[in-house]
mmCIF file of C-alpha atoms in Angstrom:
data_model
loop_
_atom_site.group_PDB
_atom_site.id
_atom_site.type_symbol
_atom_site.label_atom_id
_atom_site.label_comp_id
_atom_site.label_asym_id
_atom_site.label_seq_id
_atom_site.Cartn_x
_atom_site.Cartn_y
_atom_site.Cartn_z
ATOM 1 C CA GLN A 1 -33.643 57.269 15.193
ATOM 2 C CA VAL A 2 -31.352 58.097 18.067
ATOM 3 C CA GLN A 3 -29.102 55.025 18.996
ATOM 4 C CA LEU A 4 -26.661 54.838 21.853
ATOM 5 C CA VAL A 5 -24.467 51.784 22.219
ATOM 6 C CA GLU A 6 -22.083 51.267 25.247
ATOM 7 C CA SER A 7 -19.174 48.933 24.990
ATOM 8 C CA GLY A 8 -16.227 48.288 27.026
ATOM 9 C CA GLY A 9 -17.473 46.708 29.945
ATOM 10 C CA GLY A 10 -16.034 43.456 31.699
ATOM 11 C CA VAL A 11 -14.577 42.283 34.920
ATOM 12 C CA VAL A 12 -11.653 44.331 36.293
ATOM 13 C CA GLN A 13 -9.640 43.931 39.437
ATOM 14 C CA PRO A 14 -9.652 46.463 42.318
ATOM 15 C CA GLY A 15 -7.497 49.366 41.667
ATOM 16 C CA ARG A 16 -7.276 48.770 37.749
ATOM 17 C CA SER A 17 -8.485 51.008 35.074
ATOM 18 C CA LEU A 18 -11.149 50.610 32.274
ATOM 19 C CA THR A 19 -12.599 52.806 29.577
ATOM 20 C CA LEU A 20 -16.068 52.630 28.426
ATOM 21 C CA SER A 21 -17.388 54.032 24.999
ATOM 22 C CA CYS A 22 -20.667 54.865 23.836
ATOM 23 C CA ALA A 23 -21.406 55.248 19.940
ATOM 24 C CA ALA A 24 -23.939 57.624 19.200
ATOM 25 C CA SER A 25 -25.952 57.808 15.912
ATOM 26 C CA GLY A 26 -28.983 59.456 14.562
ATOM 27 C CA PHE A 27 -28.494 62.878 15.728
ATOM 28 C CA SER A 28 -26.179 65.517 15.429
ATOM 29 C CA PHE A 29 -23.762 64.226 18.214
ATOM 30 C CA SER A 30 -21.713 67.404 18.572
ATOM 31 C CA SER A 31 -24.859 69.602 19.329
ATOM 32 C CA TYR A 32 -25.808 67.755 22.531
ATOM 33 C CA GLY A 33 -24.317 67.415 25.864
ATOM 34 C CA MET A 34 -23.842 63.717 27.151
ATOM 35 C CA HIS A 35 -24.306 61.879 30.367
ATOM 36 C CA TRP A 36 -23.013 58.745 32.173
ATOM 37 C CA VAL A 37 -25.353 57.183 34.618
ATOM 38 C CA ARG A 38 -25.018 53.922 36.443
ATOM 39 C CA GLN A 39 -26.726 51.638 38.310
ATOM 40 C CA ALA A 40 -25.592 49.027 40.988
ATOM 41 C CA PRO A 41 -26.961 45.418 40.835
ATOM 42 C CA GLY A 42 -30.446 45.746 42.569
ATOM 43 C CA LYS A 43 -29.915 49.467 43.330
ATOM 44 C CA GLY A 44 -31.176 52.940 42.206
ATOM 45 C CA LEU A 45 -29.834 55.069 39.600
ATOM 46 C CA GLU A 46 -26.492 57.261 40.220
ATOM 47 C CA TRP A 47 -25.638 60.234 37.867
ATOM 48 C CA VAL A 48 -21.813 60.010 37.039
ATOM 49 C CA ALA A 49 -20.795 62.511 34.769
ATOM 50 C CA LEU A 50 -21.805 65.226 32.223
ATOM 51 C CA ILE A 51 -19.806 66.677 29.131
ATOM 52 C CA TRP A 52 -21.071 69.729 27.310
ATOM 53 C CA SER A 53 -21.538 69.393 23.526
ATOM 54 C CA ASP A 54 -18.012 70.797 22.611
ATOM 55 C CA GLY A 55 -16.234 69.304 25.591
ATOM 56 C CA SER A 56 -15.398 72.521 27.339
ATOM 57 C CA TYR A 57 -17.004 71.770 30.453
ATOM 58 C CA LYS A 58 -17.373 68.621 32.578
ATOM 59 C CA TYR A 59 -19.111 67.638 35.670
ATOM 60 C CA TYR A 60 -18.840 64.743 38.071
ATOM 61 C CA GLY A 61 -20.815 62.988 40.847
ATOM 62 C CA ALA A 62 -19.261 63.090 44.183
ATOM 63 C CA SER A 63 -18.414 59.267 44.356
ATOM 64 C CA VAL A 64 -16.312 59.496 41.142
ATOM 65 C CA THR A 65 -14.803 62.823 41.203
ATOM 66 C CA GLY A 66 -10.813 62.602 40.893
ATOM 67 C CA ARG A 67 -11.057 58.901 39.521
ATOM 68 C CA PHE A 68 -13.380 59.222 36.609
ATOM 69 C CA THR A 69 -12.869 61.163 33.391
ATOM 70 C CA ILE A 70 -15.504 61.933 30.638
ATOM 71 C CA SER A 71 -14.592 62.779 27.433
ATOM 72 C CA ARG A 72 -15.807 62.837 23.747
ATOM 73 C CA ASP A 73 -14.554 62.734 20.260
ATOM 74 C CA ASN A 74 -17.202 64.771 17.960
ATOM 75 C CA SER A 75 -15.298 63.699 14.877
ATOM 76 C CA LYS A 76 -16.284 59.801 15.738
ATOM 77 C CA ASN A 77 -19.561 60.419 17.442
ATOM 78 C CA THR A 78 -18.287 58.758 20.512
ATOM 79 C CA LEU A 79 -18.402 59.451 24.222
ATOM 80 C CA SER A 80 -16.056 57.703 26.697
ATOM 81 C CA LEU A 81 -15.761 57.407 30.309
ATOM 82 C CA GLN A 82 -12.243 56.464 31.645
ATOM 83 C CA MET A 83 -12.305 54.826 35.041
ATOM 84 C CA ASN A 84 -9.343 54.726 37.277
ATOM 85 C CA SER A 85 -8.705 53.288 40.678
ATOM 86 C CA LEU A 86 -11.744 51.196 40.361
ATOM 87 C CA ARG A 87 -13.226 49.813 43.663
ATOM 88 C CA VAL A 88 -15.676 47.088 44.325
ATOM 89 C CA GLU A 89 -18.674 49.684 44.691
ATOM 90 C CA ASP A 90 -18.218 50.781 41.157
ATOM 91 C CA THR A 91 -19.824 47.618 39.974
ATOM 92 C CA ALA A 92 -22.851 48.590 38.035
ATOM 93 C CA LEU A 93 -24.492 48.619 34.607
ATOM 94 C CA TYR A 94 -23.323 51.955 33.145
ATOM 95 C CA TYR A 95 -25.625 53.844 30.854
ATOM 96 C CA CYS A 96 -24.833 56.793 28.400
ATOM 97 C CA ALA A 97 -27.622 59.143 27.996
ATOM 98 C CA ARG A 98 -28.059 62.063 25.539
ATOM 99 C CA GLY A 99 -28.270 65.555 27.247
ATOM 100 C CA GLY A 100 -30.175 68.667 26.245
ATOM 101 C CA ASN A 101 -29.772 70.934 23.464
ATOM 102 C CA GLY A 102 -32.005 73.887 24.487
ATOM 103 C CA GLY A 103 -34.274 70.993 25.368
ATOM 104 C CA PRO A 104 -34.643 68.266 27.940
ATOM 105 C CA ASP A 105 -31.944 66.074 29.320
ATOM 106 C CA PHE A 106 -31.870 62.231 29.452
ATOM 107 C CA GLU A 107 -34.281 61.929 26.444
ATOM 108 C CA SER A 108 -32.449 59.007 24.847
ATOM 109 C CA TRP A 109 -30.663 56.159 26.706
ATOM 110 C CA GLY A 110 -28.566 53.302 25.858
ATOM 111 C CA GLN A 111 -29.139 49.869 27.001
ATOM 112 C CA GLY A 112 -26.136 50.083 29.410
ATOM 113 C CA ILE A 113 -22.908 48.051 29.662
ATOM 114 C CA LEU A 114 -22.004 46.245 32.979
ATOM 115 C CA VAL A 115 -18.745 46.631 34.867
ATOM 116 C CA THR A 116 -17.853 44.286 37.461
ATOM 117 C CA VAL A 117 -15.082 45.217 39.699
ATOM 118 C CA SER A 118 -13.681 41.976 41.800
ATOM 119 C CA SER A 119 -10.626 40.340 42.765
ATOM 120 C CA GLN B 1 -23.557 66.393 47.818
ATOM 121 C CA ALA B 2 -27.106 67.028 48.335
ATOM 122 C CA VAL B 3 -29.430 63.876 48.985
ATOM 123 C CA VAL B 4 -32.657 63.656 47.020
ATOM 124 C CA THR B 5 -35.240 61.459 49.004
ATOM 125 C CA GLN B 6 -38.329 59.273 47.530
ATOM 126 C CA GLU B 7 -40.612 57.109 49.376
ATOM 127 C CA PRO B 8 -39.084 53.403 48.949
ATOM 128 C CA SER B 9 -42.285 52.137 47.961
ATOM 129 C CA LEU B 10 -46.120 52.750 47.340
ATOM 130 C CA THR B 11 -49.020 50.669 46.299
ATOM 131 C CA VAL B 12 -51.965 51.681 44.301
ATOM 132 C CA SER B 13 -55.032 49.724 43.338
ATOM 133 C CA PRO B 14 -55.687 49.664 39.804
ATOM 134 C CA GLY B 15 -57.813 52.752 38.483
ATOM 135 C CA GLY B 16 -56.647 54.551 41.571
ATOM 136 C CA THR B 17 -54.485 57.435 42.113
ATOM 137 C CA VAL B 18 -51.205 57.966 43.955
ATOM 138 C CA THR B 19 -48.732 60.616 44.392
ATOM 139 C CA LEU B 20 -44.676 60.051 44.540
ATOM 140 C CA THR B 21 -42.902 62.784 45.964
ATOM 141 C CA CYS B 22 -39.230 64.122 45.770
ATOM 142 C CA GLY B 23 -37.622 66.151 48.451
ATOM 143 C CA SER B 24 -34.190 67.629 48.729
ATOM 144 C CA SER B 25 -31.750 67.839 51.650
ATOM 145 C CA THR B 26 -30.918 71.585 51.016
ATOM 146 C CA GLY B 27 -34.432 72.724 51.353
ATOM 147 C CA ALA B 28 -37.716 73.233 49.207
ATOM 148 C CA VAL B 29 -37.597 71.760 45.832
ATOM 149 C CA THR B 30 -38.250 74.616 43.381
ATOM 150 C CA SER B 31 -38.426 74.894 39.476
ATOM 151 C CA GLY B 32 -35.001 75.815 39.717
ATOM 152 C CA HIS B 33 -34.117 72.219 40.347
ATOM 153 C CA PHE B 34 -35.838 71.356 37.033
ATOM 154 C CA PRO B 35 -37.338 68.039 38.321
ATOM 155 C CA TYR B 36 -37.273 65.014 36.409
ATOM 156 C CA TRP B 37 -39.368 61.750 36.716
ATOM 157 C CA MET B 38 -38.139 58.646 34.848
ATOM 158 C CA GLN B 39 -39.734 55.094 34.885
ATOM 159 C CA GLN B 40 -37.786 52.030 34.889
ATOM 160 C CA LYS B 41 -39.117 48.458 34.306
ATOM 161 C CA PRO B 42 -37.310 45.536 35.162
ATOM 162 C CA GLY B 43 -34.535 44.612 32.484
ATOM 163 C CA GLN B 44 -35.028 48.000 30.715
ATOM 164 C CA ALA B 45 -33.280 51.344 30.408
ATOM 165 C CA PRO B 46 -34.886 54.140 32.189
ATOM 166 C CA MET B 47 -37.374 56.278 30.280
ATOM 167 C CA THR B 48 -38.102 60.030 31.164
ATOM 168 C CA LEU B 49 -41.813 60.741 31.826
ATOM 169 C CA ILE B 50 -41.748 64.388 32.991
ATOM 170 C CA TYR B 51 -39.258 67.242 32.978
ATOM 171 C CA ASP B 52 -38.994 70.686 34.144
ATOM 172 C CA VAL B 53 -41.588 70.027 36.860
ATOM 173 C CA ASN B 54 -44.507 69.375 34.538
ATOM 174 C CA ILE B 55 -43.533 68.834 30.835
ATOM 175 C CA LYS B 56 -44.171 65.707 29.337
ATOM 176 C CA HIS B 57 -42.696 63.950 26.479
ATOM 177 C CA SER B 58 -44.671 62.767 23.467
ATOM 178 C CA TRP B 59 -44.671 59.250 24.752
ATOM 179 C CA THR B 60 -45.803 60.074 28.347
ATOM 180 C CA PRO B 61 -49.255 58.718 29.076
ATOM 181 C CA ALA B 62 -51.735 61.439 29.957
ATOM 182 C CA ARG B 63 -52.430 59.785 33.258
ATOM 183 C CA PHE B 64 -48.938 60.842 34.556
ATOM 184 C CA SER B 65 -48.390 64.392 35.696
ATOM 185 C CA GLY B 66 -46.043 66.466 37.457
ATOM 186 C CA SER B 67 -46.085 69.374 40.063
ATOM 187 C CA LEU B 68 -44.458 71.005 42.865
ATOM 188 C CA LEU B 69 -46.210 70.194 46.287
ATOM 189 C CA GLY B 70 -45.479 71.197 49.578
ATOM 190 C CA GLY B 71 -41.762 71.944 49.062
ATOM 191 C CA LYS B 72 -41.194 68.930 47.099
ATOM 192 C CA ALA B 73 -41.677 67.559 43.461
ATOM 193 C CA ALA B 74 -44.469 65.248 42.880
ATOM 194 C CA LEU B 75 -45.512 62.814 40.231
ATOM 195 C CA THR B 76 -49.155 61.815 40.400
ATOM 196 C CA LEU B 77 -50.365 58.955 38.511
ATOM 197 C CA SER B 78 -54.234 58.774 38.066
ATOM 198 C CA GLY B 79 -55.965 56.040 36.868
ATOM 199 C CA ALA B 80 -53.197 53.367 37.503
ATOM 200 C CA LEU B 81 -52.881 50.534 35.216
ATOM 201 C CA PRO B 82 -50.978 47.143 35.755
ATOM 202 C CA GLU B 83 -48.178 48.129 33.172
ATOM 203 C CA ASP B 84 -47.413 51.269 35.663
ATOM 204 C CA GLU B 85 -45.869 48.921 37.958
ATOM 205 C CA ALA B 86 -42.488 49.802 37.938
ATOM 206 C CA ASP B 87 -39.422 51.845 39.613
ATOM 207 C CA TYR B 88 -39.749 55.746 39.445
ATOM 208 C CA TYR B 89 -37.003 57.856 40.016
ATOM 209 C CA CYS B 90 -36.707 61.878 40.294
ATOM 210 C CA LEU B 91 -33.623 63.796 39.573
ATOM 211 C CA LEU B 92 -32.859 67.102 40.666
ATOM 212 C CA TYR B 93 -30.353 69.740 39.208
ATOM 213 C CA TYR B 94 -27.956 71.414 41.568
ATOM 214 C CA ASN B 95 -26.187 73.921 39.261
ATOM 215 C CA ARG B 96 -24.562 72.032 36.856
ATOM 216 C CA ILE B 97 -24.598 68.699 39.066
ATOM 217 C CA ARG B 98 -27.505 66.059 38.711
ATOM 218 C CA VAL B 99 -28.665 63.940 41.724
ATOM 219 C CA PHE B 100 -31.130 60.956 41.518
ATOM 220 C CA GLY B 101 -33.378 59.999 44.257
ATOM 221 C CA GLY B 102 -33.437 56.552 45.639
ATOM 222 C CA GLY B 103 -36.374 55.584 43.666
ATOM 223 C CA THR B 104 -39.910 54.579 44.463
ATOM 224 C CA LYS B 105 -41.138 50.835 43.681
ATOM 225 C CA LEU B 106 -44.603 51.301 42.689
ATOM 226 C CA THR B 107 -46.855 48.306 43.195
ATOM 227 C CA VAL B 108 -50.240 48.124 41.319
ATOM 228 C CA LEU B 109 -52.247 45.813 43.420
#
């Protein structure tokens, strides 16, 4: 079955960088776009980024454009999110989610990984 | 960036019917926004119930349905059960960008 497992979270100071990973299994990773979605404590969902299946196109939400970079390694079935210039307001649970492949987005989600930005 | 609006909270009686809506700051919501509806229960990852306005996943209970209503996307729950108490989020496509609504906290009481 489809599995998405996030890692790399933790506590980081404002202005620093952190890279999240999402290990995918149970499906043909290289055939699907992938998303990052986040949720601040007690708040709603916020779409962060999308990368196409071959990595050729990348799209970002307004609050992270220019600071975050989504990437993937199809040989390792791994999705990444490099987060630079982190702010307190980036504190959130970060989910990876499978995109569509001629079908619907967000069919499968990871359990999330917590990132806390604090001095 | 567009803003997607939802009712912050709604209450429905067990067995009752409730409609959640999803509006867009850019104008009427259309099928071209490919509306999604996700359900999230405390401590769990979200789960997609409806996509592309009204298409259900195999795991979506029949009591949930999606539609376009009065320029908004709508999620209707008919015959509410206690386990339907959750947060519900809509998501709209703006070309390649996705935007979530703020979510509706649905209470079954």
